[in-house]
Amino acid sequence: MQRPEAWPRPHPGEGAAAAQAGGPAPPARAGEPSGLRLQEPSLYTIKAVFILDNDGRRLLAKYYDDTFPSMKEQMVFEKNVFNKTSRTESEIAFFGGMTIVYKNSIDLFLYVVGSSYENELMLMSVLTCLFESLNHMLRKNVEKRWLLENMDGAFLVLDEIVDGGVILESDPQQVIQKVNFRVLQSAKEQIKWSLLK
């Protein structure tokens, strides 16, 4: 019999898909109740990050696994989450077997989605970092108009915080420094290529 550690780890999203499809799961240890097994730790903690406007329309979204493989499924999920969260003062919601942390800012709703067993504090650290980084980048105007005018920077911020579902950074100052460095490098490359032409 294989030890549980020897079982291959699922790629992000495969665990949920395998469970729904009735796929095989690692065997329970001797004397362990079958329903009380802990999930194997994984670096893939974030399923999605998205920002919606006051009407629930998508402004920015990144999905990191195949829980919602099509654009249509993503949009339906976002609309359902918005309908559940837009009129509440809470910061955490549980919806469709997922943990969702969210924040409202003027005319924006920022969401970070993890699995049902994910630590809410980890998800909240990503949300806080995203908000604080955008707040700094947009000069304290985290609202729809400024976000739309700075969408490239917003995607850079998100890419510095989460990569492929793995949390890279949760300190807004570090994120801003890395984004500024990338922008500076990009500007240098553009100048270099324009001089070579």
mmCIF file with all atom_site columns, C-alpha atoms in Angstrom:
data_model
loop_
_atom_site.group_PDB
_atom_site.id
_atom_site.type_symbol
_atom_site.label_atom_id
_atom_site.label_alt_id
_atom_site.label_comp_id
_atom_site.label_asym_id
_atom_site.label_entity_id
_atom_site.label_seq_id
_atom_site.pdbx_PDB_ins_code
_atom_site.Cartn_x
_atom_site.Cartn_y
_atom_site.Cartn_z
_atom_site.occupancy
_atom_site.B_iso_or_equiv
_atom_site.pdbx_formal_charge
_atom_site.auth_seq_id
_atom_site.auth_comp_id
_atom_site.auth_asym_id
_atom_site.auth_atom_id
_atom_site.pdbx_PDB_model_num
ATOM 1   C CA . MET A 1 1   ? 0.000   0.000  0.000   1.00 0.00 ? 1   MET A CA 1
ATOM 2   C CA . GLN A 1 2   ? 1.324   3.426  -0.953  1.00 0.00 ? 2   GLN A CA 1
ATOM 3   C CA . ARG A 1 3   ? 1.899   6.047  1.677   1.00 0.00 ? 3   ARG A CA 1
ATOM 4   C CA . PRO A 1 4   ? -0.424  9.086  1.288   1.00 0.00 ? 4   PRO A CA 1
ATOM 5   C CA . GLU A 1 5   ? 2.587   11.349 0.610   1.00 0.00 ? 5   GLU A CA 1
ATOM 6   C CA . ALA A 1 6   ? 3.379   9.294  -2.503  1.00 0.00 ? 6   ALA A CA 1
ATOM 7   C CA . TRP A 1 7   ? 0.094   10.121 -4.225  1.00 0.00 ? 7   TRP A CA 1
ATOM 8   C CA . PRO A 1 8   ? 0.512   12.707 -6.979  1.00 0.00 ? 8   PRO A CA 1
ATOM 9   C CA . ARG A 1 9   ? -0.742  16.173 -6.161  1.00 0.00 ? 9   ARG A CA 1
ATOM 10  C CA . PRO A 1 10  ? -3.504  17.416 -8.429  1.00 0.00 ? 10  PRO A CA 1
ATOM 11  C CA . HIS A 1 11  ? -2.903  20.436 -10.621 1.00 0.00 ? 11  HIS A CA 1
ATOM 12  C CA . PRO A 1 12  ? -5.031  23.421 -9.504  1.00 0.00 ? 12  PRO A CA 1
ATOM 13  C CA . GLY A 1 13  ? -8.677  22.647 -10.150 1.00 0.00 ? 13  GLY A CA 1
ATOM 14  C CA . GLU A 1 14  ? -8.153  18.946 -10.787 1.00 0.00 ? 14  GLU A CA 1
ATOM 15  C CA . GLY A 1 15  ? -8.898  18.025 -7.195  1.00 0.00 ? 15  GLY A CA 1
ATOM 16  C CA . ALA A 1 16  ? -12.385 19.494 -7.321  1.00 0.00 ? 16  ALA A CA 1
ATOM 17  C CA . ALA A 1 17  ? -13.001 18.110 -10.797 1.00 0.00 ? 17  ALA A CA 1
ATOM 18  C CA . ALA A 1 18  ? -11.848 14.632 -9.769  1.00 0.00 ? 18  ALA A CA 1
ATOM 19  C CA . ALA A 1 19  ? -13.992 14.714 -6.644  1.00 0.00 ? 19  ALA A CA 1
ATOM 20  C CA . GLN A 1 20  ? -17.056 15.779 -8.647  1.00 0.00 ? 20  GLN A CA 1
ATOM 21  C CA . ALA A 1 21  ? -16.366 13.138 -11.287 1.00 0.00 ? 21  ALA A CA 1
ATOM 22  C CA . GLY A 1 22  ? -15.910 10.476 -8.625  1.00 0.00 ? 22  GLY A CA 1
ATOM 23  C CA . GLY A 1 23  ? -12.189 10.187 -9.280  1.00 0.00 ? 23  GLY A CA 1
ATOM 24  C CA . PRO A 1 24  ? -9.956  8.149  -6.980  1.00 0.00 ? 24  PRO A CA 1
ATOM 25  C CA . ALA A 1 25  ? -8.795  9.654  -3.727  1.00 0.00 ? 25  ALA A CA 1
ATOM 26  C CA . PRO A 1 26  ? -5.853  8.524  -1.651  1.00 0.00 ? 26  PRO A CA 1
ATOM 27  C CA . PRO A 1 27  ? -6.827  5.816  0.835   1.00 0.00 ? 27  PRO A CA 1
ATOM 28  C CA . ALA A 1 28  ? -7.581  6.759  4.440   1.00 0.00 ? 28  ALA A CA 1
ATOM 29  C CA . ARG A 1 29  ? -4.988  5.901  7.045   1.00 0.00 ? 29  ARG A CA 1
ATOM 30  C CA . ALA A 1 30  ? -5.699  3.072  9.435   1.00 0.00 ? 30  ALA A CA 1
ATOM 31  C CA . GLY A 1 31  ? -8.039  4.209  12.197  1.00 0.00 ? 31  GLY A CA 1
ATOM 32  C CA . GLU A 1 32  ? -8.803  7.523  10.493  1.00 0.00 ? 32  GLU A CA 1
ATOM 33  C CA . PRO A 1 33  ? -12.486 8.313  9.902   1.00 0.00 ? 33  PRO A CA 1
ATOM 34  C CA . SER A 1 34  ? -13.009 8.630  6.151   1.00 0.00 ? 34  SER A CA 1
ATOM 35  C CA . GLY A 1 35  ? -14.870 11.978 6.325   1.00 0.00 ? 35  GLY A CA 1
ATOM 36  C CA . LEU A 1 36  ? -12.337 13.774 8.546   1.00 0.00 ? 36  LEU A CA 1
ATOM 37  C CA . ARG A 1 37  ? -9.205  13.667 6.393   1.00 0.00 ? 37  ARG A CA 1
ATOM 38  C CA . LEU A 1 38  ? -7.234  16.887 6.084   1.00 0.00 ? 38  LEU A CA 1
ATOM 39  C CA . GLN A 1 39  ? -6.484  18.330 2.674   1.00 0.00 ? 39  GLN A CA 1
ATOM 40  C CA . GLU A 1 40  ? -2.899  18.037 1.553   1.00 0.00 ? 40  GLU A CA 1
ATOM 41  C CA . PRO A 1 41  ? -1.158  21.437 1.744   1.00 0.00 ? 41  PRO A CA 1
ATOM 42  C CA . SER A 1 42  ? -0.688  23.180 -1.561  1.00 0.00 ? 42  SER A CA 1
ATOM 43  C CA . LEU A 1 43  ? 0.836   26.414 -2.800  1.00 0.00 ? 43  LEU A CA 1
ATOM 44  C CA . TYR A 1 44  ? -2.141  26.817 -5.150  1.00 0.00 ? 44  TYR A CA 1
ATOM 45  C CA . THR A 1 45  ? -4.350  28.822 -2.820  1.00 0.00 ? 45  THR A CA 1
ATOM 46  C CA . ILE A 1 46  ? -6.073  31.323 -5.111  1.00 0.00 ? 46  ILE A CA 1
ATOM 47  C CA . LYS A 1 47  ? -8.738  30.215 -7.579  1.00 0.00 ? 47  LYS A CA 1
ATOM 48  C CA . ALA A 1 48  ? -9.625  33.654 -8.928  1.00 0.00 ? 48  ALA A CA 1
ATOM 49  C CA . VAL A 1 49  ? -9.329  37.397 -8.418  1.00 0.00 ? 49  VAL A CA 1
ATOM 50  C CA . PHE A 1 50  ? -11.811 39.763 -10.009 1.00 0.00 ? 50  PHE A CA 1
ATOM 51  C CA . ILE A 1 51  ? -13.023 43.343 -9.793  1.00 0.00 ? 51  ILE A CA 1
ATOM 52  C CA . LEU A 1 52  ? -16.589 44.279 -10.657 1.00 0.00 ? 52  LEU A CA 1
ATOM 53  C CA . ASP A 1 53  ? -18.328 47.630 -10.939 1.00 0.00 ? 53  ASP A CA 1
ATOM 54  C CA . ASN A 1 54  ? -21.476 48.717 -9.050  1.00 0.00 ? 54  ASN A CA 1
ATOM 55  C CA . ASP A 1 55  ? -23.659 46.866 -11.567 1.00 0.00 ? 55  ASP A CA 1
ATOM 56  C CA . GLY A 1 56  ? -21.744 43.609 -11.254 1.00 0.00 ? 56  GLY A CA 1
ATOM 57  C CA . ARG A 1 57  ? -19.958 43.968 -14.600 1.00 0.00 ? 57  ARG A CA 1
ATOM 58  C CA . ARG A 1 58  ? -16.428 42.646 -14.917 1.00 0.00 ? 58  ARG A CA 1
ATOM 59  C CA . LEU A 1 59  ? -13.607 45.158 -15.094 1.00 0.00 ? 59  LEU A CA 1
ATOM 60  C CA . LEU A 1 60  ? -10.650 42.881 -14.344 1.00 0.00 ? 60  LEU A CA 1
ATOM 61  C CA . ALA A 1 61  ? -10.517 39.119 -13.784 1.00 0.00 ? 61  ALA A CA 1
ATOM 62  C CA . LYS A 1 62  ? -7.976  36.339 -13.580 1.00 0.00 ? 62  LYS A CA 1
ATOM 63  C CA . TYR A 1 63  ? -8.855  32.674 -13.024 1.00 0.00 ? 63  TYR A CA 1
ATOM 64  C CA . TYR A 1 64  ? -6.082  30.327 -11.969 1.00 0.00 ? 64  TYR A CA 1
ATOM 65  C CA . ASP A 1 65  ? -7.658  26.891 -12.350 1.00 0.00 ? 65  ASP A CA 1
ATOM 66  C CA . ASP A 1 66  ? -10.290 25.112 -14.421 1.00 0.00 ? 66  ASP A CA 1
ATOM 67  C CA . THR A 1 67  ? -13.183 25.386 -11.949 1.00 0.00 ? 67  THR A CA 1
ATOM 68  C CA . PHE A 1 68  ? -14.867 27.754 -14.427 1.00 0.00 ? 68  PHE A CA 1
ATOM 69  C CA . PRO A 1 69  ? -13.303 26.854 -17.789 1.00 0.00 ? 69  PRO A CA 1
ATOM 70  C CA . SER A 1 70  ? -15.410 29.060 -20.058 1.00 0.00 ? 70  SER A CA 1
ATOM 71  C CA . MET A 1 71  ? -15.980 32.815 -20.088 1.00 0.00 ? 71  MET A CA 1
ATOM 72  C CA . LYS A 1 72  ? -19.721 32.207 -19.804 1.00 0.00 ? 72  LYS A CA 1
ATOM 73  C CA . GLU A 1 73  ? -19.311 30.131 -16.617 1.00 0.00 ? 73  GLU A CA 1
ATOM 74  C CA . GLN A 1 74  ? -16.999 32.770 -15.147 1.00 0.00 ? 74  GLN A CA 1
ATOM 75  C CA . MET A 1 75  ? -19.486 35.564 -15.871 1.00 0.00 ? 75  MET A CA 1
ATOM 76  C CA . VAL A 1 76  ? -22.378 33.600 -14.325 1.00 0.00 ? 76  VAL A CA 1
ATOM 77  C CA . PHE A 1 77  ? -20.262 32.888 -11.240 1.00 0.00 ? 77  PHE A CA 1
ATOM 78  C CA . GLU A 1 78  ? -19.263 36.557 -10.912 1.00 0.00 ? 78  GLU A CA 1
ATOM 79  C CA . LYS A 1 79  ? -22.872 37.716 -11.263 1.00 0.00 ? 79  LYS A CA 1
ATOM 80  C CA . ASN A 1 80  ? -24.041 35.213 -8.614  1.00 0.00 ? 80  ASN A CA 1
ATOM 81  C CA . VAL A 1 81  ? -21.257 36.248 -6.232  1.00 0.00 ? 81  VAL A CA 1
ATOM 82  C CA . PHE A 1 82  ? -22.067 39.916 -6.801  1.00 0.00 ? 82  PHE A CA 1
ATOM 83  C CA . ASN A 1 83  ? -25.781 39.326 -6.122  1.00 0.00 ? 83  ASN A CA 1
ATOM 84  C CA . LYS A 1 84  ? -24.925 37.535 -2.876  1.00 0.00 ? 84  LYS A CA 1
ATOM 85  C CA . THR A 1 85  ? -22.354 40.054 -1.606  1.00 0.00 ? 85  THR A CA 1
ATOM 86  C CA . SER A 1 86  ? -23.234 43.497 -2.944  1.00 0.00 ? 86  SER A CA 1
ATOM 87  C CA . ARG A 1 87  ? -25.792 44.312 -0.251  1.00 0.00 ? 87  ARG A CA 1
ATOM 88  C CA . THR A 1 88  ? -23.966 42.968 2.788   1.00 0.00 ? 88  THR A CA 1
ATOM 89  C CA . GLU A 1 89  ? -21.455 44.537 5.153   1.00 0.00 ? 89  GLU A CA 1
ATOM 90  C CA . SER A 1 90  ? -19.586 41.269 5.635   1.00 0.00 ? 90  SER A CA 1
ATOM 91  C CA . GLU A 1 91  ? -16.116 40.631 4.193   1.00 0.00 ? 91  GLU A CA 1
ATOM 92  C CA . ILE A 1 92  ? -16.304 36.841 3.801   1.00 0.00 ? 92  ILE A CA 1
ATOM 93  C CA . ALA A 1 93  ? -18.797 34.697 1.913   1.00 0.00 ? 93  ALA A CA 1
ATOM 94  C CA . PHE A 1 94  ? -19.097 30.987 1.256   1.00 0.00 ? 94  PHE A CA 1
ATOM 95  C CA . PHE A 1 95  ? -20.585 30.227 -2.132  1.00 0.00 ? 95  PHE A CA 1
ATOM 96  C CA . GLY A 1 96  ? -20.588 27.166 -4.376  1.00 0.00 ? 96  GLY A CA 1
ATOM 97  C CA . GLY A 1 97  ? -18.051 25.312 -2.245  1.00 0.00 ? 97  GLY A CA 1
ATOM 98  C CA . MET A 1 98  ? -15.651 28.246 -2.252  1.00 0.00 ? 98  MET A CA 1
ATOM 99  C CA . THR A 1 99  ? -14.441 30.847 0.235   1.00 0.00 ? 99  THR A CA 1
ATOM 100 C CA . ILE A 1 100 ? -14.686 34.402 -1.058  1.00 0.00 ? 100 ILE A CA 1
ATOM 101 C CA . VAL A 1 101 ? -13.287 37.512 0.588   1.00 0.00 ? 101 VAL A CA 1
ATOM 102 C CA . TYR A 1 102 ? -14.299 40.891 -0.776  1.00 0.00 ? 102 TYR A CA 1
ATOM 103 C CA . LYS A 1 103 ? -14.101 44.621 -0.322  1.00 0.00 ? 103 LYS A CA 1
ATOM 104 C CA . ASN A 1 104 ? -16.132 47.534 -1.640  1.00 0.00 ? 104 ASN A CA 1
ATOM 105 C CA . SER A 1 105 ? -14.459 50.803 -2.657  1.00 0.00 ? 105 SER A CA 1
ATOM 106 C CA . ILE A 1 106 ? -16.622 53.668 -3.977  1.00 0.00 ? 106 ILE A CA 1
ATOM 107 C CA . ASP A 1 107 ? -17.964 52.037 -7.174  1.00 0.00 ? 107 ASP A CA 1
ATOM 108 C CA . LEU A 1 108 ? -15.830 48.872 -7.214  1.00 0.00 ? 108 LEU A CA 1
ATOM 109 C CA . PHE A 1 109 ? -16.069 45.415 -5.648  1.00 0.00 ? 109 PHE A CA 1
ATOM 110 C CA . LEU A 1 110 ? -12.800 43.501 -5.271  1.00 0.00 ? 110 LEU A CA 1
ATOM 111 C CA . TYR A 1 111 ? -12.969 39.703 -4.808  1.00 0.00 ? 111 TYR A CA 1
ATOM 112 C CA . VAL A 1 112 ? -10.450 36.979 -3.990  1.00 0.00 ? 112 VAL A CA 1
ATOM 113 C CA . VAL A 1 113 ? -11.668 33.380 -4.313  1.00 0.00 ? 113 VAL A CA 1
ATOM 114 C CA . GLY A 1 114 ? -10.193 30.270 -2.720  1.00 0.00 ? 114 GLY A CA 1
ATOM 115 C CA . SER A 1 115 ? -11.376 26.734 -2.055  1.00 0.00 ? 115 SER A CA 1
ATOM 116 C CA . SER A 1 116 ? -13.779 25.929 0.765   1.00 0.00 ? 116 SER A CA 1
ATOM 117 C CA . TYR A 1 117 ? -10.942 24.787 3.061   1.00 0.00 ? 117 TYR A CA 1
ATOM 118 C CA . GLU A 1 118 ? -8.668  27.761 2.365   1.00 0.00 ? 118 GLU A CA 1
ATOM 119 C CA . ASN A 1 119 ? -7.555  29.973 5.238   1.00 0.00 ? 119 ASN A CA 1
ATOM 120 C CA . GLU A 1 120 ? -9.592  33.191 5.149   1.00 0.00 ? 120 GLU A CA 1
ATOM 121 C CA . LEU A 1 121 ? -6.664  35.180 6.566   1.00 0.00 ? 121 LEU A CA 1
ATOM 122 C CA . MET A 1 122 ? -4.459  34.158 3.628   1.00 0.00 ? 122 MET A CA 1
ATOM 123 C CA . LEU A 1 123 ? -7.149  35.216 1.173   1.00 0.00 ? 123 LEU A CA 1
ATOM 124 C CA . MET A 1 124 ? -7.700  38.461 3.085   1.00 0.00 ? 124 MET A CA 1
ATOM 125 C CA . SER A 1 125 ? -3.958  39.255 2.956   1.00 0.00 ? 125 SER A CA 1
ATOM 126 C CA . VAL A 1 126 ? -4.111  39.003 -0.854  1.00 0.00 ? 126 VAL A CA 1
ATOM 127 C CA . LEU A 1 127 ? -7.205  41.215 -0.976  1.00 0.00 ? 127 LEU A CA 1
ATOM 128 C CA . THR A 1 128 ? -5.632  43.822 1.325   1.00 0.00 ? 128 THR A CA 1
ATOM 129 C CA . CYS A 1 129 ? -2.414  43.823 -0.679  1.00 0.00 ? 129 CYS A CA 1
ATOM 130 C CA . LEU A 1 130 ? -4.347  44.232 -3.935  1.00 0.00 ? 130 LEU A CA 1
ATOM 131 C CA . PHE A 1 131 ? -6.415  47.107 -2.556  1.00 0.00 ? 131 PHE A CA 1
ATOM 132 C CA . GLU A 1 132 ? -3.464  48.919 -0.938  1.00 0.00 ? 132 GLU A CA 1
ATOM 133 C CA . SER A 1 133 ? -1.314  48.521 -4.059  1.00 0.00 ? 133 SER A CA 1
ATOM 134 C CA . LEU A 1 134 ? -4.088  49.868 -6.295  1.00 0.00 ? 134 LEU A CA 1
ATOM 135 C CA . ASN A 1 135 ? -4.710  52.636 -3.780  1.00 0.00 ? 135 ASN A CA 1
ATOM 136 C CA . HIS A 1 136 ? -1.069  53.700 -4.058  1.00 0.00 ? 136 HIS A CA 1
ATOM 137 C CA . MET A 1 137 ? -0.904  53.306 -7.835  1.00 0.00 ? 137 MET A CA 1
ATOM 138 C CA . LEU A 1 138 ? -4.172  55.198 -8.436  1.00 0.00 ? 138 LEU A CA 1
ATOM 139 C CA . ARG A 1 139 ? -3.215  57.912 -5.930  1.00 0.00 ? 139 ARG A CA 1
ATOM 140 C CA . LYS A 1 140 ? -5.945  57.029 -3.448  1.00 0.00 ? 140 LYS A CA 1
ATOM 141 C CA . ASN A 1 141 ? -8.671  56.952 -6.112  1.00 0.00 ? 141 ASN A CA 1
ATOM 142 C CA . VAL A 1 142 ? -9.671  53.285 -6.192  1.00 0.00 ? 142 VAL A CA 1
ATOM 143 C CA . GLU A 1 143 ? -12.701 53.835 -8.381  1.00 0.00 ? 143 GLU A CA 1
ATOM 144 C CA . LYS A 1 144 ? -13.908 52.661 -11.772 1.00 0.00 ? 144 LYS A CA 1
ATOM 145 C CA . ARG A 1 145 ? -12.787 55.604 -13.898 1.00 0.00 ? 145 ARG A CA 1
ATOM 146 C CA . TRP A 1 146 ? -9.218  55.587 -12.569 1.00 0.00 ? 146 TRP A CA 1
ATOM 147 C CA . LEU A 1 147 ? -8.994  51.797 -12.747 1.00 0.00 ? 147 LEU A CA 1
ATOM 148 C CA . LEU A 1 148 ? -10.079 51.765 -16.405 1.00 0.00 ? 148 LEU A CA 1
ATOM 149 C CA . GLU A 1 149 ? -7.478  54.423 -17.242 1.00 0.00 ? 149 GLU A CA 1
ATOM 150 C CA . ASN A 1 150 ? -4.731  52.398 -15.509 1.00 0.00 ? 150 ASN A CA 1
ATOM 151 C CA . MET A 1 151 ? -5.729  48.833 -16.423 1.00 0.00 ? 151 MET A CA 1
ATOM 152 C CA . ASP A 1 152 ? -2.205  47.821 -17.525 1.00 0.00 ? 152 ASP A CA 1
ATOM 153 C CA . GLY A 1 153 ? -0.844  48.830 -14.121 1.00 0.00 ? 153 GLY A CA 1
ATOM 154 C CA . ALA A 1 154 ? -3.665  46.997 -12.351 1.00 0.00 ? 154 ALA A CA 1
ATOM 155 C CA . PHE A 1 155 ? -2.788  43.764 -14.183 1.00 0.00 ? 155 PHE A CA 1
ATOM 156 C CA . LEU A 1 156 ? 0.893   44.266 -13.322 1.00 0.00 ? 156 LEU A CA 1
ATOM 157 C CA . VAL A 1 157 ? -0.051  44.690 -9.655  1.00 0.00 ? 157 VAL A CA 1
ATOM 158 C CA . LEU A 1 158 ? -2.133  41.515 -9.722  1.00 0.00 ? 158 LEU A CA 1
ATOM 159 C CA . ASP A 1 159 ? 0.653   39.569 -11.463 1.00 0.00 ? 159 ASP A CA 1
ATOM 160 C CA . GLU A 1 160 ? 3.104   40.601 -8.742  1.00 0.00 ? 160 GLU A CA 1
ATOM 161 C CA . ILE A 1 161 ? 0.725   39.388 -6.012  1.00 0.00 ? 161 ILE A CA 1
ATOM 162 C CA . VAL A 1 162 ? -0.496  36.082 -7.500  1.00 0.00 ? 162 VAL A CA 1
ATOM 163 C CA . ASP A 1 163 ? 1.041   33.893 -10.189 1.00 0.00 ? 163 ASP A CA 1
ATOM 164 C CA . GLY A 1 164 ? -0.838  30.816 -11.374 1.00 0.00 ? 164 GLY A CA 1
ATOM 165 C CA . GLY A 1 165 ? -2.798  30.654 -8.109  1.00 0.00 ? 165 GLY A CA 1
ATOM 166 C CA . VAL A 1 166 ? 0.316   30.896 -5.937  1.00 0.00 ? 166 VAL A CA 1
ATOM 167 C CA . ILE A 1 167 ? 0.659   33.893 -3.615  1.00 0.00 ? 167 ILE A CA 1
ATOM 168 C CA . LEU A 1 168 ? 3.946   35.628 -4.408  1.00 0.00 ? 168 LEU A CA 1
ATOM 169 C CA . GLU A 1 169 ? 3.694   38.785 -2.332  1.00 0.00 ? 169 GLU A CA 1
ATOM 170 C CA . SER A 1 170 ? 1.416   40.257 0.313   1.00 0.00 ? 170 SER A CA 1
ATOM 171 C CA . ASP A 1 171 ? 3.316   43.468 1.119   1.00 0.00 ? 171 ASP A CA 1
ATOM 172 C CA . PRO A 1 172 ? 1.929   46.410 -0.923  1.00 0.00 ? 172 PRO A CA 1
ATOM 173 C CA . GLN A 1 173 ? 5.240   48.322 -0.728  1.00 0.00 ? 173 GLN A CA 1
ATOM 174 C CA . GLN A 1 174 ? 7.108   45.399 -2.289  1.00 0.00 ? 174 GLN A CA 1
ATOM 175 C CA . VAL A 1 175 ? 4.454   45.072 -5.002  1.00 0.00 ? 175 VAL A CA 1
ATOM 176 C CA . ILE A 1 176 ? 4.689   48.769 -5.903  1.00 0.00 ? 176 ILE A CA 1
ATOM 177 C CA . GLN A 1 177 ? 8.507   48.607 -6.018  1.00 0.00 ? 177 GLN A CA 1
ATOM 178 C CA . LYS A 1 178 ? 8.398   45.572 -8.332  1.00 0.00 ? 178 LYS A CA 1
ATOM 179 C CA . VAL A 1 179 ? 5.764   47.159 -10.588 1.00 0.00 ? 179 VAL A CA 1
ATOM 180 C CA . ASN A 1 180 ? 7.771   50.393 -10.793 1.00 0.00 ? 180 ASN A CA 1
ATOM 181 C CA . PHE A 1 181 ? 10.888  48.379 -11.654 1.00 0.00 ? 181 PHE A CA 1
ATOM 182 C CA . ARG A 1 182 ? 9.050   46.484 -14.417 1.00 0.00 ? 182 ARG A CA 1
ATOM 183 C CA . VAL A 1 183 ? 7.642   49.721 -15.849 1.00 0.00 ? 183 VAL A CA 1
ATOM 184 C CA . LEU A 1 184 ? 11.099  51.313 -15.769 1.00 0.00 ? 184 LEU A CA 1
ATOM 185 C CA . GLN A 1 185 ? 12.653  48.267 -17.496 1.00 0.00 ? 185 GLN A CA 1
ATOM 186 C CA . SER A 1 186 ? 9.937   48.344 -20.142 1.00 0.00 ? 186 SER A CA 1
ATOM 187 C CA . ALA A 1 187 ? 10.516  52.065 -20.770 1.00 0.00 ? 187 ALA A CA 1
ATOM 188 C CA . LYS A 1 188 ? 14.270  51.464 -21.107 1.00 0.00 ? 188 LYS A CA 1
ATOM 189 C CA . GLU A 1 189 ? 13.634  48.683 -23.649 1.00 0.00 ? 189 GLU A CA 1
ATOM 190 C CA . GLN A 1 190 ? 11.329  50.928 -25.675 1.00 0.00 ? 190 GLN A CA 1
ATOM 191 C CA . ILE A 1 191 ? 13.923  53.725 -25.726 1.00 0.00 ? 191 ILE A CA 1
ATOM 192 C CA . LYS A 1 192 ? 16.638  51.250 -26.709 1.00 0.00 ? 192 LYS A CA 1
ATOM 193 C CA . TRP A 1 193 ? 14.588  49.871 -29.631 1.00 0.00 ? 193 TRP A CA 1
ATOM 194 C CA . SER A 1 194 ? 13.574  53.342 -30.798 1.00 0.00 ? 194 SER A CA 1
ATOM 195 C CA . LEU A 1 195 ? 17.263  54.395 -30.895 1.00 0.00 ? 195 LEU A CA 1
ATOM 196 C CA . LEU A 1 196 ? 18.188  51.276 -32.918 1.00 0.00 ? 196 LEU A CA 1
ATOM 197 C CA . LYS A 1 197 ? 15.582  52.034 -35.606 1.00 0.00 ? 197 LYS A CA 1
#
